[in-house]
Amino acid sequence: MRNPFATAVSDGLWTEAPKHSGFLHRYVLGQPLGALGFVLIVAGFAVSLLAPFIAPYDPLATDYGNAVAAPSLAHWLGTDSFGRDLFSRILYGGRTAFLIGVSASFVGCTIGLFVGIASAYIGGWVEMIIERFLEILLAIPITVLALVLVSSLGRNLVYGIDLNLILAIALPIIPKMARVARSQALTIRSQSYIDAAVTLGFSDLRIIFRHMAPNITGPYLVLLTAFISQAILIEASLSYLGLGVTEPTPSWGLMLAGNAFNTAMTAPWIVIFPGVAIAVVVFAFSMFGDALRDALDPKARADR
Amino acid sequence: MIRYLRNRLLLAIPTLLGVATLIFFMLNVLPGDTVETMLRAEGGNPSVELVAAERARLGLDRPLIVQYGDFLAGLATLDLGQSHWTGKPVIEEVMLRLPITLQVAVLSMIVAIAVAVPLGTIAGLYQGSAIDYAIRIFAIGGIALPSFWFGMIIALVMLWSFNWLPPLGSPSLMTDPMRLLQQLILPAIAVGYRYSAILIRMMRSSVIDALHEDYVRTARAKGLRVARIVWRHVVPNSLLPTITMIGLEFALLIGSLVVIEQVFSLNGIGRLFIEAVSRSDFIVIQGIVIVLTVIFITVNLLVDLAYAAIDPRIELG
């Protein structure tokens, strides 16, 4: 074993300068996991988008004569207890996961960003009220809050997509983003370019949108990616509990629900593949998010 | 110490009141309630009069502000109301289900800490080595694998390799602790793995930070043995941020518990919650959210106390 104290000495100042200076080169070499995550995200996105062309079967087509079939050349990942092709269902489930994960995280982070900035910019009693309100929201676990919202919002299907489910996952994200945005905005507000903008008589909205928000892009993107993986996990959990996406829409969490566990005692593929799909996508987004954070904020390096 | 505790508890009251208010209005302002769901479940399409009569019986036709006042008055006397669905007092139901959830929570925390502290320390000490990479990959697994799925997989693996499934029923901690442990260990591992992944990362980076501190260099310079430096200086100092993390991420643990109880058919508070959500039984939902918030606040208070107990520099005033 190496002397653990060697690292304490050979750190920082003595590391060699990178041989390649291009951002992409540096990124791939310095952040292999982040690069892998990025590739997986792009691949997963492409495959879900192209699902109708790739999927060998209709994800909703049942074939009871062929139920719980083991993986074979005809059904690459086997079939479920309704005889539906698992590979096709996983491809289409990717659409659900990406759609809900990305939109929930986007809605939550964007609202959170502006709530946070507005709170810091306006200050006074508005800030105090917003702060207390966010603190209260933060005291409730994110999955629990999403479940409460699912219950109170009910369903609102538009083209087969449950908009209220997206909202239920997005709302708990708002306070988390707002807290970060506020602390960033507080620093930015005291910068001289904001003073200059105020002196020039720019409107509050212009200052918030044109001067403050763009300067919080870094943390915003980092949290956006991190919360996509969280949102995908929550969607899977809610669907597993029967409170998220409803049958027959393909969803990875839903594929694990109901009788799946009992069926899997003799037909493991039924639970293995959907879970692997969730894990790969969550892995991809969290690795990419970590790498993004390290790239944008060298001080907060996680792997130091 | 006593004064600190009193202040913290006083500070918890507004938060709790806020949560109660928020949840109450979230559930009651929005349309739809348990009455229709319930009457539909009994069969057929309930008439408008029937729904109105049932609402009047449950006191749901009163002005919202009166219902809210009633709810707060109940809270003050630890009365969380009665389930609209079963008519049973919520607090009774919660107390019946809470022990199993708390037992899984404690066991998961033990699993998580027992895994995270040694692994995080080793990864930090041997930063950049093969063992560090192995531990980091282990931690990434905990973050990426959904805990309910991981729970299913370990249960299936136990079944295939040892033909063993967790025992059913509800063994008690007092009379049959071994059976209880058998029942709870798999869910605790499933949830604890995810929790430990976060703690490993924290422990690892704190150990790395501690290695760079002056006191470690001094200890090294005066010739202290490496094992002693690690045990006496590096580990205790790295435990502090890790312990803070235990409190902060406890919310995550609660979220995972709600789901894992469904996988292992544990009759805990999480299952009660899911039942209530699918029935839109608002009284039960708000009761459980309040209980969970109380637990979350209590754990964070305990974490702060542990913090002060470990680090003599911290004075609770």
Coordinates of C-alpha atoms in Angstrom, one line a residue:
Chain A
M1 CA 0.0 0.0 0.0
R2 CA 1.2 3.5 -0.8
N3 CA 1.9 5.9 2.0
P4 CA -1.3 7.8 2.5
F5 CA 0.6 11.0 3.3
A6 CA 2.3 11.0 -0.1
T7 CA -0.8 12.6 -1.6
A8 CA -0.8 15.4 0.9
V9 CA 2.6 16.5 -0.4
S10 CA 2.3 15.8 -4.1
D11 CA -0.9 17.7 -4.4
G12 CA -1.8 20.9 -6.2
L13 CA 1.3 22.9 -7.2
W14 CA 3.3 19.9 -8.5
T15 CA 0.8 18.6 -10.9
E16 CA 1.8 18.9 -14.5
A17 CA 0.1 21.2 -16.9
P18 CA -2.4 19.5 -19.1
K19 CA -0.9 18.6 -22.5
H20 CA -4.1 19.4 -24.4
S21 CA -5.6 22.7 -23.9
G22 CA -9.0 22.3 -25.8
F23 CA -12.0 22.2 -23.4
L24 CA -13.3 19.0 -24.9
H25 CA -9.9 17.3 -24.6
R26 CA -9.4 18.4 -21.1
Y27 CA -12.9 17.5 -20.2
V28 CA -12.7 13.9 -21.5
L29 CA -9.3 13.3 -20.1
G30 CA -10.0 14.9 -16.7
Q31 CA -13.5 13.7 -16.3
P32 CA -13.8 10.3 -17.9
L33 CA -16.9 9.4 -15.9
G34 CA -18.6 12.7 -16.8
A35 CA -17.8 12.1 -20.5
L36 CA -19.2 8.6 -20.2
G37 CA -22.3 10.0 -18.6
F38 CA -22.7 12.5 -21.4
V39 CA -22.3 9.8 -24.1
L40 CA -24.9 7.7 -22.3
I41 CA -27.3 10.6 -22.0
V42 CA -27.1 11.3 -25.7
A43 CA -27.4 7.7 -26.6
G44 CA -30.4 7.2 -24.3
F45 CA -32.1 10.3 -25.6
A46 CA -31.5 9.2 -29.2
V47 CA -32.8 5.7 -28.6
S48 CA -35.9 6.9 -26.8
L49 CA -36.6 9.5 -29.5
L50 CA -36.2 6.9 -32.3
A51 CA -38.1 4.2 -30.3
P52 CA -40.8 3.8 -33.0
F53 CA -38.1 2.9 -35.5
I54 CA -36.0 0.7 -33.3
A55 CA -38.6 -1.1 -31.3
P56 CA -39.3 -4.5 -32.9
Y57 CA -42.9 -4.7 -31.4
D58 CA -45.7 -2.4 -30.4
P59 CA -45.1 -1.8 -26.7
L60 CA -48.8 -2.1 -25.9
A61 CA -49.4 -5.3 -28.0
T62 CA -50.3 -8.2 -25.8
D63 CA -49.6 -11.8 -26.8
Y64 CA -50.9 -14.1 -24.1
G65 CA -49.7 -17.2 -25.9
N66 CA -46.2 -15.9 -25.4
A67 CA -46.4 -14.5 -21.9
V68 CA -43.3 -14.5 -19.6
A69 CA -41.1 -15.7 -22.4
A70 CA -37.4 -15.8 -21.7
P71 CA -35.0 -13.6 -23.6
S72 CA -34.5 -15.0 -27.1
L73 CA -33.8 -13.9 -30.7
A74 CA -37.5 -13.0 -31.2
H75 CA -37.7 -11.1 -27.9
W76 CA -34.3 -9.8 -26.9
L77 CA -35.2 -9.1 -23.3
G78 CA -38.1 -11.5 -23.0
T79 CA -41.8 -10.7 -22.5
D80 CA -43.8 -9.7 -19.5
S81 CA -46.9 -11.5 -18.0
F82 CA -49.1 -9.9 -20.7
G83 CA -46.7 -11.2 -23.4
R84 CA -45.6 -7.6 -24.2
D85 CA -42.0 -7.3 -25.6
L86 CA -39.8 -6.0 -22.8
F87 CA -37.2 -4.5 -25.1
S88 CA -39.8 -2.4 -26.9
R89 CA -41.4 -1.4 -23.6
I90 CA -38.0 -0.3 -22.2
L91 CA -37.4 1.9 -25.2
Y92 CA -40.8 3.5 -24.9
G93 CA -40.3 3.7 -21.1
G94 CA -37.2 5.8 -21.9
R95 CA -39.5 8.4 -23.5
T96 CA -41.5 8.6 -20.3
A97 CA -38.5 8.8 -18.1
F98 CA -36.7 11.5 -20.2
L99 CA -39.8 13.5 -20.8
I100 CA -40.9 13.6 -17.1
G101 CA -37.4 13.8 -15.7
V102 CA -36.2 16.6 -17.9
S103 CA -39.4 18.7 -17.8
A104 CA -39.9 18.3 -14.1
S105 CA -36.4 19.3 -13.4
F106 CA -36.5 22.2 -15.9
V107 CA -39.8 23.6 -14.5
G108 CA -38.6 23.2 -10.9
C109 CA -35.1 24.7 -11.4
T110 CA -36.3 27.5 -13.6
I111 CA -39.0 28.6 -11.2
G112 CA -36.6 28.1 -8.3
L113 CA -34.0 30.3 -10.1
F114 CA -36.3 33.2 -10.4
V115 CA -37.8 32.8 -7.0
G116 CA -34.3 32.8 -5.5
I117 CA -33.2 35.9 -7.5
A118 CA -36.3 37.8 -6.9
S119 CA -36.1 37.1 -3.2
A120 CA -32.5 38.3 -3.0
Y121 CA -33.1 41.3 -5.3
I122 CA -36.3 42.6 -3.7
G123 CA -35.2 42.0 -0.1
G124 CA -37.1 43.2 2.9
W125 CA -40.3 41.6 4.0
V126 CA -40.8 39.8 0.6
E127 CA -37.5 38.1 1.1
M128 CA -38.4 37.1 4.6
I129 CA -41.7 35.6 3.6
I130 CA -40.3 33.7 0.7
E131 CA -37.5 32.4 2.9
R132 CA -39.8 31.2 5.6
F133 CA -42.0 29.5 2.9
L134 CA -39.1 27.7 1.3
E135 CA -37.8 26.6 4.7
I136 CA -41.1 25.0 5.4
L137 CA -41.1 23.2 2.0
L138 CA -37.5 22.0 2.7
A139 CA -38.6 20.3 6.0
I140 CA -40.7 17.9 4.0
P141 CA -38.9 15.0 2.2
I142 CA -39.0 15.4 -1.5
T143 CA -40.7 12.1 -2.3
V144 CA -43.3 12.7 0.5
L145 CA -44.1 16.1 -0.9
A146 CA -44.4 14.8 -4.4
L147 CA -46.9 12.2 -3.1
V148 CA -48.9 14.8 -1.3
L149 CA -49.1 16.8 -4.5
V150 CA -50.1 13.7 -6.5
S151 CA -52.9 13.2 -4.1
S152 CA -54.1 16.8 -4.1
L153 CA -53.6 17.7 -7.8
G154 CA -55.2 14.5 -9.2
R155 CA -54.6 13.6 -12.8
N156 CA -54.5 15.9 -15.8
L157 CA -53.8 13.9 -18.9
V158 CA -52.8 15.9 -22.0
Y159 CA -51.9 13.6 -25.0
G160 CA -51.3 10.8 -22.6
I161 CA -48.9 12.8 -20.5
D162 CA -49.9 13.5 -16.9
L163 CA -49.0 17.2 -16.5
N164 CA -49.9 17.1 -12.8
L165 CA -47.4 14.3 -12.2
I166 CA -44.7 16.6 -13.7
L167 CA -45.8 19.4 -11.5
A168 CA -45.9 17.2 -8.4
I169 CA -42.2 16.2 -9.1
A170 CA -41.2 19.8 -10.0
L171 CA -42.6 21.6 -7.0
P172 CA -40.3 20.0 -4.4
I173 CA -37.3 21.0 -6.5
I174 CA -38.2 24.7 -6.4
P175 CA -37.0 25.4 -2.8
K176 CA -33.7 23.6 -3.4
M177 CA -32.8 25.6 -6.5
A178 CA -34.2 28.8 -4.9
R179 CA -31.9 28.5 -1.9
V180 CA -28.8 28.2 -4.1
A181 CA -29.9 30.9 -6.5
R182 CA -30.6 33.3 -3.6
S183 CA -27.2 32.9 -2.1
Q184 CA -25.6 33.4 -5.5
A185 CA -27.8 36.4 -6.3
L186 CA -26.9 38.0 -2.9
T187 CA -23.2 38.0 -4.0
I188 CA -24.0 39.3 -7.5
R189 CA -26.3 42.1 -6.2
S190 CA -23.4 43.8 -4.5
Q191 CA -21.3 43.8 -7.7
S192 CA -20.7 47.2 -9.3
Y193 CA -22.3 46.2 -12.6
I194 CA -25.6 45.8 -10.9
D195 CA -25.1 49.2 -9.2
A196 CA -24.3 50.6 -12.7
A197 CA -27.5 49.0 -14.1
V198 CA -29.6 50.5 -11.3
T199 CA -27.9 53.9 -11.9
L200 CA -28.7 53.7 -15.6
G201 CA -32.3 53.4 -14.6
F202 CA -32.8 49.9 -16.0
S203 CA -36.1 48.2 -15.0
D204 CA -36.0 45.6 -12.2
L205 CA -37.1 42.9 -14.7
R206 CA -34.3 43.8 -17.1
I207 CA -31.7 43.7 -14.3
I208 CA -33.0 40.3 -13.1
F209 CA -33.3 38.7 -16.6
R210 CA -30.3 40.3 -18.3
H211 CA -27.8 40.8 -15.6
M212 CA -28.5 38.5 -12.7
A213 CA -29.9 35.3 -14.1
P214 CA -27.1 34.8 -16.8
N215 CA -24.5 35.0 -14.0
I216 CA -26.2 32.1 -12.2
T217 CA -26.2 29.8 -15.3
G218 CA -23.4 27.6 -13.9
P219 CA -25.0 26.5 -10.7
Y220 CA -28.4 26.4 -12.5
L221 CA -27.1 23.9 -15.1
V222 CA -25.4 21.8 -12.4
L223 CA -28.6 21.5 -10.3
L224 CA -30.7 21.0 -13.5
T225 CA -28.7 17.9 -14.4
A226 CA -28.6 16.6 -10.8
F227 CA -32.3 17.0 -10.4
I228 CA -33.0 15.3 -13.7
S229 CA -31.6 12.1 -12.2
Q230 CA -33.6 12.7 -9.0
A231 CA -36.8 13.4 -10.9
I232 CA -36.3 10.2 -13.0
L233 CA -35.9 8.2 -9.7
I234 CA -39.0 9.8 -8.2
E235 CA -41.0 9.1 -11.3
A236 CA -39.9 5.5 -11.2
S237 CA -40.8 5.3 -7.4
L238 CA -44.2 6.9 -7.8
S239 CA -45.0 4.7 -10.8
Y240 CA -43.8 1.6 -8.9
L241 CA -46.2 2.6 -6.1
G242 CA -49.1 2.9 -8.6
L243 CA -49.3 6.6 -8.1
G244 CA -47.3 7.9 -11.1
V245 CA -47.6 6.9 -14.7
T246 CA -50.6 4.6 -15.3
E247 CA -51.0 1.5 -17.4
P248 CA -50.7 0.9 -20.3
T249 CA -48.2 3.8 -20.7
P250 CA -44.7 2.1 -20.6
S251 CA -42.7 3.3 -17.6
W252 CA -39.7 1.6 -16.0
G253 CA -41.1 2.0 -12.5
L254 CA -44.5 0.7 -13.6
M255 CA -42.8 -2.4 -15.1
L256 CA -41.5 -3.3 -11.6
A257 CA -44.9 -2.8 -10.0
G258 CA -47.7 -5.1 -9.1
N259 CA -46.9 -8.8 -9.5
A260 CA -43.5 -8.2 -11.1
F261 CA -41.6 -9.4 -8.0
N262 CA -43.5 -12.7 -7.7
T263 CA -43.2 -13.4 -11.4
A264 CA -39.5 -12.6 -11.2
M265 CA -38.9 -15.5 -8.8
T266 CA -39.0 -17.7 -11.9
A267 CA -38.6 -15.1 -14.6
P268 CA -35.8 -12.7 -13.4
W269 CA -35.6 -10.7 -16.7
I270 CA -38.9 -9.0 -15.8
V271 CA -37.4 -7.0 -13.0
I272 CA -33.7 -7.0 -14.0
F273 CA -33.9 -5.0 -17.3
P274 CA -36.2 -2.1 -16.3
G275 CA -34.1 -1.6 -13.1
V276 CA -30.9 -1.6 -15.2
A277 CA -32.4 1.0 -17.5
I278 CA -33.3 3.3 -14.5
A279 CA -29.8 2.8 -13.0
V280 CA -28.0 3.6 -16.3
V281 CA -29.9 6.8 -16.9
V282 CA -29.6 8.0 -13.3
F283 CA -25.9 7.1 -13.3
A284 CA -25.4 9.1 -16.6
F285 CA -27.1 12.2 -15.3
S286 CA -25.4 12.2 -11.9
M287 CA -21.9 11.6 -13.3
F288 CA -22.4 14.3 -16.0
G289 CA -23.8 16.6 -13.3
D290 CA -20.8 16.0 -11.0
A291 CA -18.3 16.6 -13.9
L292 CA -20.2 19.7 -14.8
R293 CA -19.9 21.0 -11.3
D294 CA -16.2 20.3 -11.2
A295 CA -15.6 21.9 -14.5
L296 CA -17.6 25.1 -13.6
D297 CA -16.4 25.4 -10.0
P298 CA -12.9 24.1 -9.6
K299 CA -13.0 24.9 -5.9
A300 CA -15.8 22.4 -5.3
R301 CA -14.0 19.4 -6.9
A302 CA -15.5 16.2 -5.5
D303 CA -12.7 13.9 -6.5
R304 CA -9.8 15.9 -5.0
Chain B
M1 CA -27.3 22.6 27.1
I2 CA -30.8 22.7 28.6
R3 CA -31.2 26.3 27.3
Y4 CA -30.0 25.2 23.8
L5 CA -32.4 22.3 23.8
R6 CA -35.3 24.6 24.8
N7 CA -34.4 27.2 22.2
R8 CA -34.2 24.6 19.4
L9 CA -37.5 23.1 20.4
L10 CA -39.1 26.5 20.4
L11 CA -37.7 27.2 17.0
A12 CA -39.2 23.9 15.7
I13 CA -42.7 25.0 16.6
P14 CA -43.1 27.7 13.8
T15 CA -41.6 25.3 11.2
L16 CA -44.1 22.6 12.3
L17 CA -47.0 25.0 12.3
G18 CA -45.9 26.1 8.8
V19 CA -45.8 22.6 7.5
A20 CA -49.2 21.9 9.0
T21 CA -50.7 25.0 7.5
L22 CA -49.1 24.4 4.1
I23 CA -50.2 20.8 3.9
F24 CA -53.7 21.6 5.1
F25 CA -54.3 24.2 2.4
M26 CA -52.5 22.2 -0.3
L27 CA -54.9 19.3 0.4
N28 CA -58.1 21.2 1.0
V29 CA -58.0 24.1 -1.4
L30 CA -57.6 21.9 -4.4
P31 CA -60.6 20.1 -5.7
G32 CA -61.5 16.4 -5.1
D33 CA -61.6 14.6 -1.8
T34 CA -62.0 11.2 -0.3
V35 CA -65.8 11.3 -0.2
E36 CA -66.3 10.8 -3.9
T37 CA -63.5 8.2 -4.1
M38 CA -65.0 6.4 -1.2
L39 CA -68.5 6.4 -2.4
R40 CA -67.4 5.3 -5.9
A41 CA -65.5 2.4 -4.3
E42 CA -68.8 1.2 -2.7
G43 CA -70.1 0.9 -6.2
G44 CA -72.0 3.0 -8.7
N45 CA -72.1 6.7 -9.3
P46 CA -73.0 8.5 -6.1
S47 CA -75.8 11.1 -6.4
V48 CA -75.1 14.7 -5.6
E49 CA -77.2 14.5 -2.5
L50 CA -75.4 11.5 -1.1
V51 CA -72.0 13.2 -1.6
A52 CA -73.3 16.3 0.2
A53 CA -74.8 14.3 3.0
E54 CA -71.5 12.4 3.5
R55 CA -69.5 15.6 3.4
A56 CA -71.8 17.1 6.0
R57 CA -71.4 14.0 8.2
L58 CA -67.6 14.3 8.1
G59 CA -67.8 18.1 8.6
L60 CA -66.3 18.9 5.2
D61 CA -69.1 21.4 4.4
R62 CA -67.9 23.8 7.0
P63 CA -66.0 26.9 6.0
L64 CA -62.3 26.1 5.4
I65 CA -61.2 28.5 8.1
V66 CA -63.3 26.6 10.7
Q67 CA -61.9 23.3 9.5
Y68 CA -58.4 24.8 9.8
G69 CA -59.0 26.0 13.3
D70 CA -60.3 22.6 14.2
F71 CA -57.2 21.0 12.8
L72 CA -54.8 23.3 14.7
A73 CA -56.8 22.8 17.9
G74 CA -56.5 19.1 17.4
L75 CA -52.7 19.3 16.8
A76 CA -52.2 21.2 20.0
T77 CA -53.7 18.2 21.9
L78 CA -51.9 15.6 19.7
D79 CA -55.1 14.7 18.0
L80 CA -54.6 14.3 14.3
G81 CA -58.3 13.7 13.6
Q82 CA -60.1 10.6 12.3
S83 CA -59.5 8.9 8.9
H84 CA -62.4 9.7 6.6
W85 CA -62.1 6.2 5.1
T86 CA -61.9 4.0 8.2
G87 CA -63.1 6.4 10.9
K88 CA -60.2 5.4 13.1
P89 CA -58.2 8.1 14.9
V90 CA -55.1 8.8 12.8
I91 CA -52.8 9.0 15.8
E92 CA -53.7 5.5 16.8
E93 CA -53.0 4.1 13.4
V94 CA -49.7 6.0 13.2
M95 CA -48.6 4.8 16.5
L96 CA -49.4 1.2 15.5
R97 CA -47.3 1.5 12.3
L98 CA -44.5 3.8 13.4
P99 CA -42.3 1.2 15.3
I100 CA -41.6 -0.9 12.3
T101 CA -40.7 2.2 10.2
L102 CA -38.4 3.5 12.9
Q103 CA -36.7 0.1 13.3
V104 CA -36.0 -0.1 9.6
A105 CA -34.7 3.6 9.7
V106 CA -32.4 2.9 12.6
L107 CA -31.1 -0.3 11.1
S108 CA -30.5 1.4 7.7
M109 CA -28.6 4.1 9.5
I110 CA -26.4 1.6 11.3
V111 CA -25.8 -0.3 8.0
A112 CA -25.0 3.0 6.2
I113 CA -22.6 4.3 8.9
A114 CA -20.9 0.9 9.4
V115 CA -20.2 0.8 5.7
A116 CA -19.5 4.4 5.0
V117 CA -17.0 5.4 7.8
P118 CA -14.4 2.7 7.1
L119 CA -14.8 2.7 3.3
G120 CA -14.7 6.5 3.1
T121 CA -11.6 6.7 5.3
I122 CA -9.8 4.1 3.3
A123 CA -10.7 5.8 0.0
G124 CA -9.5 9.1 1.3
L125 CA -6.2 7.8 2.7
Y126 CA -5.4 5.9 -0.5
Q127 CA -6.7 8.6 -2.8
G128 CA -6.1 7.8 -6.5
S129 CA -5.2 4.1 -5.9
A130 CA -7.1 1.1 -7.2
I131 CA -8.9 0.6 -3.9
D132 CA -10.0 4.2 -4.0
Y133 CA -11.5 3.7 -7.4
A134 CA -13.2 0.5 -6.3
I135 CA -14.8 2.3 -3.4
R136 CA -15.9 5.2 -5.5
I137 CA -17.5 2.8 -8.0
F138 CA -19.3 1.2 -5.1
A139 CA -20.6 4.6 -4.0
I140 CA -21.7 5.5 -7.5
G141 CA -23.7 2.3 -7.5
G142 CA -25.5 3.4 -4.4
I143 CA -26.5 6.7 -6.0
A144 CA -27.6 5.2 -9.3
L145 CA -29.5 2.1 -8.2
P146 CA -33.1 2.8 -7.2
S147 CA -33.3 1.4 -3.7
F148 CA -36.6 -0.3 -4.2
W149 CA -35.2 -2.2 -7.2
F150 CA -32.0 -3.0 -5.3
G151 CA -34.2 -4.4 -2.5
M152 CA -36.0 -6.6 -5.0
I153 CA -32.8 -7.9 -6.5
I154 CA -31.1 -8.8 -3.1
A155 CA -34.3 -10.5 -2.1
L156 CA -34.3 -12.5 -5.3
V157 CA -30.6 -13.4 -5.0
M158 CA -31.3 -14.6 -1.4
L159 CA -34.1 -16.7 -2.7
W160 CA -32.2 -18.2 -5.6
S161 CA -29.0 -18.9 -3.7
F162 CA -30.3 -19.9 -0.3
N163 CA -33.9 -20.5 -1.0
W164 CA -34.6 -17.9 1.8
L165 CA -37.2 -15.2 2.0
P166 CA -37.6 -12.7 4.8
P167 CA -40.2 -14.1 7.4
L168 CA -43.7 -12.7 7.3
G169 CA -45.8 -11.6 10.2
S170 CA -44.9 -8.9 12.8
P171 CA -42.3 -10.2 15.2
S172 CA -41.6 -7.8 18.1
L173 CA -38.3 -6.4 19.2
M174 CA -38.8 -7.7 22.7
T175 CA -39.9 -11.3 22.2
D176 CA -38.3 -12.3 18.9
P177 CA -35.4 -9.9 17.9
M178 CA -33.7 -12.5 15.6
R179 CA -36.8 -12.9 13.5
L180 CA -37.3 -9.2 13.4
L181 CA -33.7 -8.7 12.3
Q182 CA -34.2 -11.3 9.5
Q183 CA -37.3 -9.5 8.4
L184 CA -35.7 -6.0 8.4
I185 CA -32.1 -6.6 7.3
L186 CA -32.8 -6.7 3.5
P187 CA -34.9 -3.5 3.4
A188 CA -32.3 -1.9 5.7
I189 CA -29.4 -2.9 3.3
A190 CA -31.4 -1.7 0.3
V191 CA -32.0 1.7 1.8
G192 CA -28.7 1.9 3.7
Y193 CA -26.7 1.3 0.6
R194 CA -28.1 4.5 -1.0
Y195 CA -27.6 6.4 2.2
S196 CA -24.1 5.1 2.6
A197 CA -23.1 6.2 -0.9
I198 CA -23.6 9.8 0.1
L199 CA -21.8 9.4 3.4
I200 CA -18.8 7.7 1.7
R201 CA -18.3 10.6 -0.6
M202 CA -18.5 13.1 2.3
M203 CA -16.2 11.0 4.5
R204 CA -13.7 10.6 1.7
S205 CA -13.4 14.2 0.9
S206 CA -13.2 15.2 4.6
V207 CA -10.4 12.7 5.1
I208 CA -8.6 14.2 2.2
D209 CA -9.1 17.7 3.6
A210 CA -7.9 16.6 7.0
L211 CA -4.8 15.1 5.6
H212 CA -3.8 18.5 4.4
E213 CA -4.3 20.2 7.8
D214 CA -1.4 21.6 9.8
Y215 CA -2.1 19.3 12.8
V216 CA -1.6 16.2 10.6
R217 CA 1.7 17.6 9.4
T218 CA 2.8 18.5 12.9
A219 CA 1.8 15.0 14.2
R220 CA 3.8 13.5 11.3
A221 CA 6.7 15.7 12.0
K222 CA 6.9 14.7 15.7
G223 CA 7.0 11.1 14.6
L224 CA 3.6 9.9 15.5
R225 CA 2.7 6.5 14.0
V226 CA 0.5 6.6 11.0
A227 CA -2.2 4.5 12.6
R228 CA -2.4 6.8 15.5
I229 CA -2.6 9.9 13.4
V230 CA -5.5 8.4 11.4
W231 CA -7.4 7.2 14.5
R232 CA -6.8 10.2 16.7
H233 CA -6.7 13.1 14.3
V234 CA -8.0 12.3 10.8
V235 CA -11.0 10.2 11.5
P236 CA -12.5 12.2 14.4
N237 CA -12.2 15.5 12.4
S238 CA -13.6 13.9 9.3
L239 CA -16.6 12.5 11.2
L240 CA -18.0 15.9 11.9
P241 CA -19.1 16.9 8.3
T242 CA -20.2 13.3 7.8
I243 CA -22.5 13.5 10.8
T244 CA -24.0 16.7 9.5
M245 CA -24.7 14.9 6.3
I246 CA -26.5 12.2 8.2
G247 CA -29.0 14.7 9.4
L248 CA -29.3 16.6 6.2
E249 CA -29.9 13.6 4.1
F250 CA -32.3 11.9 6.5
A251 CA -35.1 13.3 4.4
L252 CA -33.8 11.0 1.6
L253 CA -33.9 8.1 3.9
I254 CA -37.5 8.8 4.8
G255 CA -38.4 9.0 1.1
S256 CA -36.7 5.6 0.4
L257 CA -38.4 4.0 3.4
V258 CA -41.9 5.0 2.1
V259 CA -41.1 3.0 -1.1
I260 CA -39.2 0.1 0.4
E261 CA -42.0 -0.9 2.8
Q262 CA -44.1 -1.6 -0.3
V263 CA -41.4 -3.9 -1.7
F264 CA -41.1 -6.0 1.5
S265 CA -44.7 -5.7 2.5
L266 CA -43.8 -4.1 5.8
N267 CA -46.8 -2.6 7.5
G268 CA -45.1 0.7 8.4
I269 CA -46.1 4.3 8.2
G270 CA -44.9 4.5 4.6
R271 CA -47.5 1.9 3.5
L272 CA -50.2 3.7 5.5
F273 CA -49.2 6.9 3.6
I274 CA -49.4 5.2 0.2
E275 CA -52.8 3.8 1.1
A276 CA -54.0 7.2 2.2
V277 CA -52.6 8.9 -1.0
S278 CA -54.4 6.4 -3.2
R279 CA -57.6 6.9 -1.3
S280 CA -57.2 10.7 -1.1
D281 CA -57.7 10.3 2.6
F282 CA -56.5 13.8 3.4
I283 CA -56.7 13.6 7.2
V284 CA -54.4 10.7 7.3
I285 CA -52.0 12.2 4.7
Q286 CA -51.6 15.5 6.7
G287 CA -51.2 13.5 9.9
I288 CA -48.4 11.4 8.5
V289 CA -46.6 14.4 6.9
I290 CA -46.6 16.1 10.3
V291 CA -45.3 13.0 12.1
L292 CA -42.5 12.6 9.4
T293 CA -41.6 16.3 9.8
V294 CA -41.4 15.9 13.6
I295 CA -39.1 12.9 13.1
F296 CA -36.9 14.8 10.6
I297 CA -36.6 17.8 13.0
T298 CA -35.8 15.5 15.9
V299 CA -33.1 13.6 14.0
N300 CA -31.4 16.9 13.1
L301 CA -31.5 18.0 16.7
L302 CA -29.9 14.7 17.8
V303 CA -27.3 15.2 15.1
D304 CA -26.4 18.6 16.5
L305 CA -26.2 17.1 20.0
A306 CA -23.9 14.3 18.7
Y307 CA -21.8 17.0 17.0
A308 CA -21.3 18.7 20.3
A309 CA -20.5 15.5 22.0
I310 CA -17.8 14.5 19.5
D311 CA -16.2 17.9 19.1
P312 CA -15.3 19.6 22.3
R313 CA -14.8 22.9 20.4
I314 CA -18.5 23.2 19.8
E315 CA -20.4 24.7 22.7
L316 CA -24.2 24.6 22.6
G317 CA -25.3 27.9 23.9

